[in-house]
CSV table of C-alpha atoms in Angstrom, one decimal:
chain,number,residue,atom,x,y,z
A,1,UNK,CA,0.0,0.0,0.0
A,2,UNK,CA,2.9,2.3,0.9
A,3,UNK,CA,4.4,1.8,-2.6
A,4,UNK,CA,1.1,2.6,-4.4
A,5,UNK,CA,0.5,5.6,-2.2
A,6,UNK,CA,4.0,6.8,-2.8
A,7,UNK,CA,3.6,6.5,-6.5
A,8,UNK,CA,0.3,8.3,-6.5
A,9,UNK,CA,1.9,11.1,-4.4
A,10,UNK,CA,4.9,11.3,-6.7
A,11,UNK,CA,2.6,11.4,-9.7
A,12,UNK,CA,0.6,14.2,-8.1
A,13,UNK,CA,3.7,16.2,-7.4
A,14,UNK,CA,5.0,15.8,-10.9
A,15,UNK,CA,1.6,16.8,-12.3
A,16,UNK,CA,1.6,20.0,-10.2
A,17,UNK,CA,5.2,20.7,-11.3
A,18,UNK,CA,4.2,20.3,-15.0
A,19,UNK,CA,1.2,22.6,-14.6
A,20,UNK,CA,3.4,25.2,-12.8
A,21,UNK,CA,6.0,25.1,-15.6
A,22,UNK,CA,3.3,25.3,-18.3
A,23,UNK,CA,1.7,28.3,-16.5
A,24,UNK,CA,5.0,30.0,-16.2
A,25,UNK,CA,5.8,29.3,-19.9
A,26,UNK,CA,2.4,30.7,-20.9
A,27,UNK,CA,2.9,33.8,-18.9
A,28,UNK,CA,6.4,34.3,-20.4
A,29,UNK,CA,5.0,34.0,-23.9
A,30,UNK,CA,2.3,36.5,-23.2
A,31,UNK,CA,4.8,39.0,-21.8
A,32,UNK,CA,7.2,38.5,-24.8
A,33,UNK,CA,4.2,39.1,-27.1
A,34,UNK,CA,3.5,42.3,-25.3
A,35,UNK,CA,7.1,43.4,-25.8
A,36,UNK,CA,6.8,42.7,-29.5
A,37,UNK,CA,3.6,44.7,-29.7
A,38,UNK,CA,5.2,47.6,-27.9
A,39,UNK,CA,8.1,47.5,-30.4
A,40,UNK,CA,5.6,47.5,-33.4
A,41,UNK,CA,3.8,50.4,-31.8
A,42,UNK,CA,7.1,52.3,-31.7
A,43,UNK,CA,7.8,51.6,-35.3
A,44,UNK,CA,4.3,52.7,-36.3
A,45,UNK,CA,4.9,56.0,-34.5
A,46,UNK,CA,8.3,56.4,-36.2
A,47,UNK,CA,6.8,55.9,-39.6
A,48,UNK,CA,4.2,58.6,-39.0
A,49,UNK,CA,6.8,61.1,-37.7
A,50,UNK,CA,9.1,60.4,-40.6
A,51,UNK,CA,6.5,61.1,-43.3
A,52,UNK,CA,6.5,64.9,-44.2
A,53,UNK,CA,3.1,64.4,-45.8
A,54,UNK,CA,1.6,64.3,-42.3
A,55,UNK,CA,1.0,67.6,-40.5
A,56,UNK,CA,3.9,68.8,-38.4
A,57,UNK,CA,1.7,69.4,-35.3
A,58,UNK,CA,0.5,65.8,-35.5
A,59,UNK,CA,4.0,64.5,-35.9
A,60,UNK,CA,5.1,66.4,-32.9
A,61,UNK,CA,2.2,64.9,-31.0
A,62,UNK,CA,3.3,61.4,-32.0
A,63,UNK,CA,6.8,62.3,-30.7
A,64,UNK,CA,5.3,62.9,-27.3
A,65,UNK,CA,3.3,59.7,-27.4
A,66,UNK,CA,6.2,57.6,-28.7
A,67,UNK,CA,8.6,58.8,-25.9
A,68,UNK,CA,6.1,57.4,-23.3
A,69,UNK,CA,6.9,53.9,-24.6
A,70,UNK,CA,10.4,54.1,-23.3
A,71,UNK,CA,12.0,53.7,-19.9
A,72,UNK,CA,12.5,57.2,-18.5
A,73,UNK,CA,10.1,58.5,-21.3
A,74,UNK,CA,13.2,59.6,-23.2
A,75,UNK,CA,14.7,61.4,-20.2
A,76,UNK,CA,17.4,60.2,-17.8
A,77,UNK,CA,17.0,56.9,-15.9
A,78,UNK,CA,19.0,54.7,-13.6
A,79,UNK,CA,20.4,51.3,-14.7
A,80,UNK,CA,23.0,49.1,-13.0
A,81,UNK,CA,23.5,51.8,-10.4
A,82,UNK,CA,24.4,54.6,-12.8
A,83,UNK,CA,22.4,57.4,-14.4
A,84,UNK,CA,22.0,57.4,-18.2
A,85,UNK,CA,21.0,60.4,-20.2
A,86,UNK,CA,18.2,58.6,-21.9
A,87,UNK,CA,17.5,55.7,-24.2
A,88,UNK,CA,19.2,55.8,-27.6
A,89,UNK,CA,18.5,55.0,-31.2
A,90,UNK,CA,21.4,53.6,-33.3
A,91,UNK,CA,21.5,54.5,-36.9
A,92,UNK,CA,23.4,52.8,-39.7
A,93,UNK,CA,23.9,53.7,-43.4
A,94,UNK,CA,24.9,51.9,-46.5
A,95,UNK,CA,27.5,54.7,-46.9
A,96,UNK,CA,28.9,54.5,-43.4
A,97,UNK,CA,30.5,51.4,-41.8
A,98,UNK,CA,30.1,52.4,-38.1
A,99,UNK,CA,26.7,53.0,-36.5
A,100,UNK,CA,25.9,56.3,-34.8
A,101,UNK,CA,23.7,56.7,-31.7
A,102,UNK,CA,21.3,59.5,-30.9
A,103,UNK,CA,19.3,60.1,-27.8
A,104,UNK,CA,15.8,59.1,-28.7
A,105,UNK,CA,14.4,62.6,-28.2
A,106,UNK,CA,16.9,63.9,-30.7
A,107,UNK,CA,16.3,61.1,-33.1
A,108,UNK,CA,12.6,61.8,-33.2
A,109,UNK,CA,13.2,65.5,-33.7
A,110,UNK,CA,15.5,64.7,-36.6
A,111,UNK,CA,12.8,62.6,-38.2
A,112,UNK,CA,10.3,65.4,-38.0
A,113,UNK,CA,12.6,68.1,-39.2
A,114,UNK,CA,14.3,66.2,-42.0
A,115,UNK,CA,13.8,67.8,-45.5
A,116,UNK,CA,15.5,65.1,-47.6
A,117,UNK,CA,12.2,63.6,-49.0
A,118,UNK,CA,8.7,64.7,-50.0
A,119,UNK,CA,7.3,61.4,-48.8
A,120,UNK,CA,8.5,58.5,-46.7
A,121,UNK,CA,7.1,54.9,-46.5
A,122,UNK,CA,8.4,52.5,-43.9
A,123,UNK,CA,7.4,48.9,-43.2
A,124,UNK,CA,8.2,46.8,-40.2
A,125,UNK,CA,8.3,43.1,-39.5
A,126,UNK,CA,4.9,41.9,-38.4
A,127,UNK,CA,4.5,41.3,-34.7
A,128,UNK,CA,3.9,37.6,-35.2
A,129,UNK,CA,7.2,37.3,-37.1
A,130,UNK,CA,9.4,39.2,-34.6
A,131,UNK,CA,12.1,37.1,-32.8
A,132,UNK,CA,12.2,37.5,-29.0
A,133,UNK,CA,14.8,36.3,-26.6
A,134,UNK,CA,13.9,34.7,-23.3
A,135,UNK,CA,13.1,36.9,-20.4
A,136,UNK,CA,16.0,37.3,-17.9
A,137,UNK,CA,15.7,38.7,-14.4
A,138,UNK,CA,17.9,41.8,-13.6
A,139,UNK,CA,16.4,42.5,-10.2
A,140,UNK,CA,13.6,41.2,-7.9
A,141,UNK,CA,10.9,42.9,-9.9
A,142,UNK,CA,12.4,43.6,-13.4
A,143,UNK,CA,13.1,41.3,-16.4
A,144,UNK,CA,14.6,42.1,-19.8
A,145,UNK,CA,14.4,40.5,-23.2
A,146,UNK,CA,15.4,41.5,-26.7
A,147,UNK,CA,13.1,41.9,-29.7
A,148,UNK,CA,14.5,41.5,-33.2
A,149,UNK,CA,12.9,43.0,-36.3
A,150,UNK,CA,13.6,44.5,-39.8
A,151,UNK,CA,12.5,47.9,-41.0
A,152,UNK,CA,12.4,49.0,-44.6
A,153,UNK,CA,12.6,52.6,-45.7
A,154,UNK,CA,11.7,54.3,-48.9
A,155,UNK,CA,12.2,58.0,-49.6
A,156,UNK,CA,10.3,59.8,-52.4
A,157,UNK,CA,11.0,63.0,-54.3
A,158,UNK,CA,8.4,64.4,-56.8
A,159,UNK,CA,6.4,61.2,-56.4
A,160,UNK,CA,9.2,58.9,-57.4
A,161,UNK,CA,11.2,56.6,-55.0
A,162,UNK,CA,14.8,57.8,-54.9
A,163,UNK,CA,16.2,55.8,-52.0
A,164,UNK,CA,15.4,52.4,-50.4
A,165,UNK,CA,17.0,50.3,-47.7
A,166,UNK,CA,16.3,47.8,-45.0
A,167,UNK,CA,17.8,47.7,-41.6
A,168,UNK,CA,18.0,44.9,-39.0
A,169,UNK,CA,17.4,46.1,-35.5
A,170,UNK,CA,17.0,44.9,-32.0
A,171,UNK,CA,15.3,46.5,-29.0
A,172,UNK,CA,16.0,46.0,-25.3
A,173,UNK,CA,12.7,45.6,-23.5
A,174,UNK,CA,12.0,45.9,-19.8
A,175,UNK,CA,9.2,44.1,-18.0
A,176,UNK,CA,8.6,45.5,-14.5
A,177,UNK,CA,6.4,43.6,-12.0
A,178,UNK,CA,4.3,45.8,-9.7
A,179,UNK,CA,2.1,44.5,-6.9
A,180,UNK,CA,-1.4,46.0,-6.8
A,181,UNK,CA,-4.5,45.3,-4.8
A,182,UNK,CA,-5.7,43.2,-7.7
A,183,UNK,CA,-2.5,41.1,-7.9
A,184,UNK,CA,0.6,41.5,-10.1
A,185,UNK,CA,0.7,44.0,-12.9
A,186,UNK,CA,3.3,43.9,-15.7
A,187,UNK,CA,4.6,47.1,-17.2
A,188,UNK,CA,6.5,46.9,-20.5
A,189,UNK,CA,9.0,49.6,-21.4
A,190,UNK,CA,11.4,49.9,-24.3
A,191,UNK,CA,15.1,50.6,-24.0
A,192,UNK,CA,18.0,51.2,-26.5
A,193,UNK,CA,17.4,50.4,-30.1
A,194,UNK,CA,20.5,48.9,-31.9
A,195,UNK,CA,21.0,48.7,-35.6
A,196,UNK,CA,23.0,45.6,-36.7
A,197,UNK,CA,23.2,46.3,-40.5
A,198,UNK,CA,21.6,48.2,-43.4
A,199,UNK,CA,21.3,47.0,-47.0
A,200,UNK,CA,20.3,49.1,-50.0
A,201,UNK,CA,17.3,47.8,-51.9
């Protein structure tokens, strides 16, 4: 009887462990999906800001909205015990080997004030196709992951496309866990955007 009882008990423990692992895995996948959706939202705002056919006041409004997606909302924040000036956007070019980093606030302003093209069209990897690394803890209540995507760019002059390229990028994403009266709440914030390479189309 002891042997049968022990086996039943062990089976029950293993079942609970499996359920717990599956629940954790499901939660992780949900959070990773939310990170990808936040990245897609950022890219959508960038496309709007970059297109001079949109009214400048509206583009400036989207700049304010887009900055709220980031840790520190584009301003300084603390990471690993040090104060950073703000999140950055790394930019590459087919004509320049080394990438260049801008503070996100400056990068967004540059997009809005650029006069190189009369129209800009950008396309981003669909959320479902974005690659996402596993969530890793960096403190008791904060996790990070990286979202990978591609973004194509096409600049027009006088109704004709004059420049096209595609850039591979990755975004550091923060997931902060906050305890509320209703339980745990997860807040997703974006960090630095890194450009790995750009190819002309």
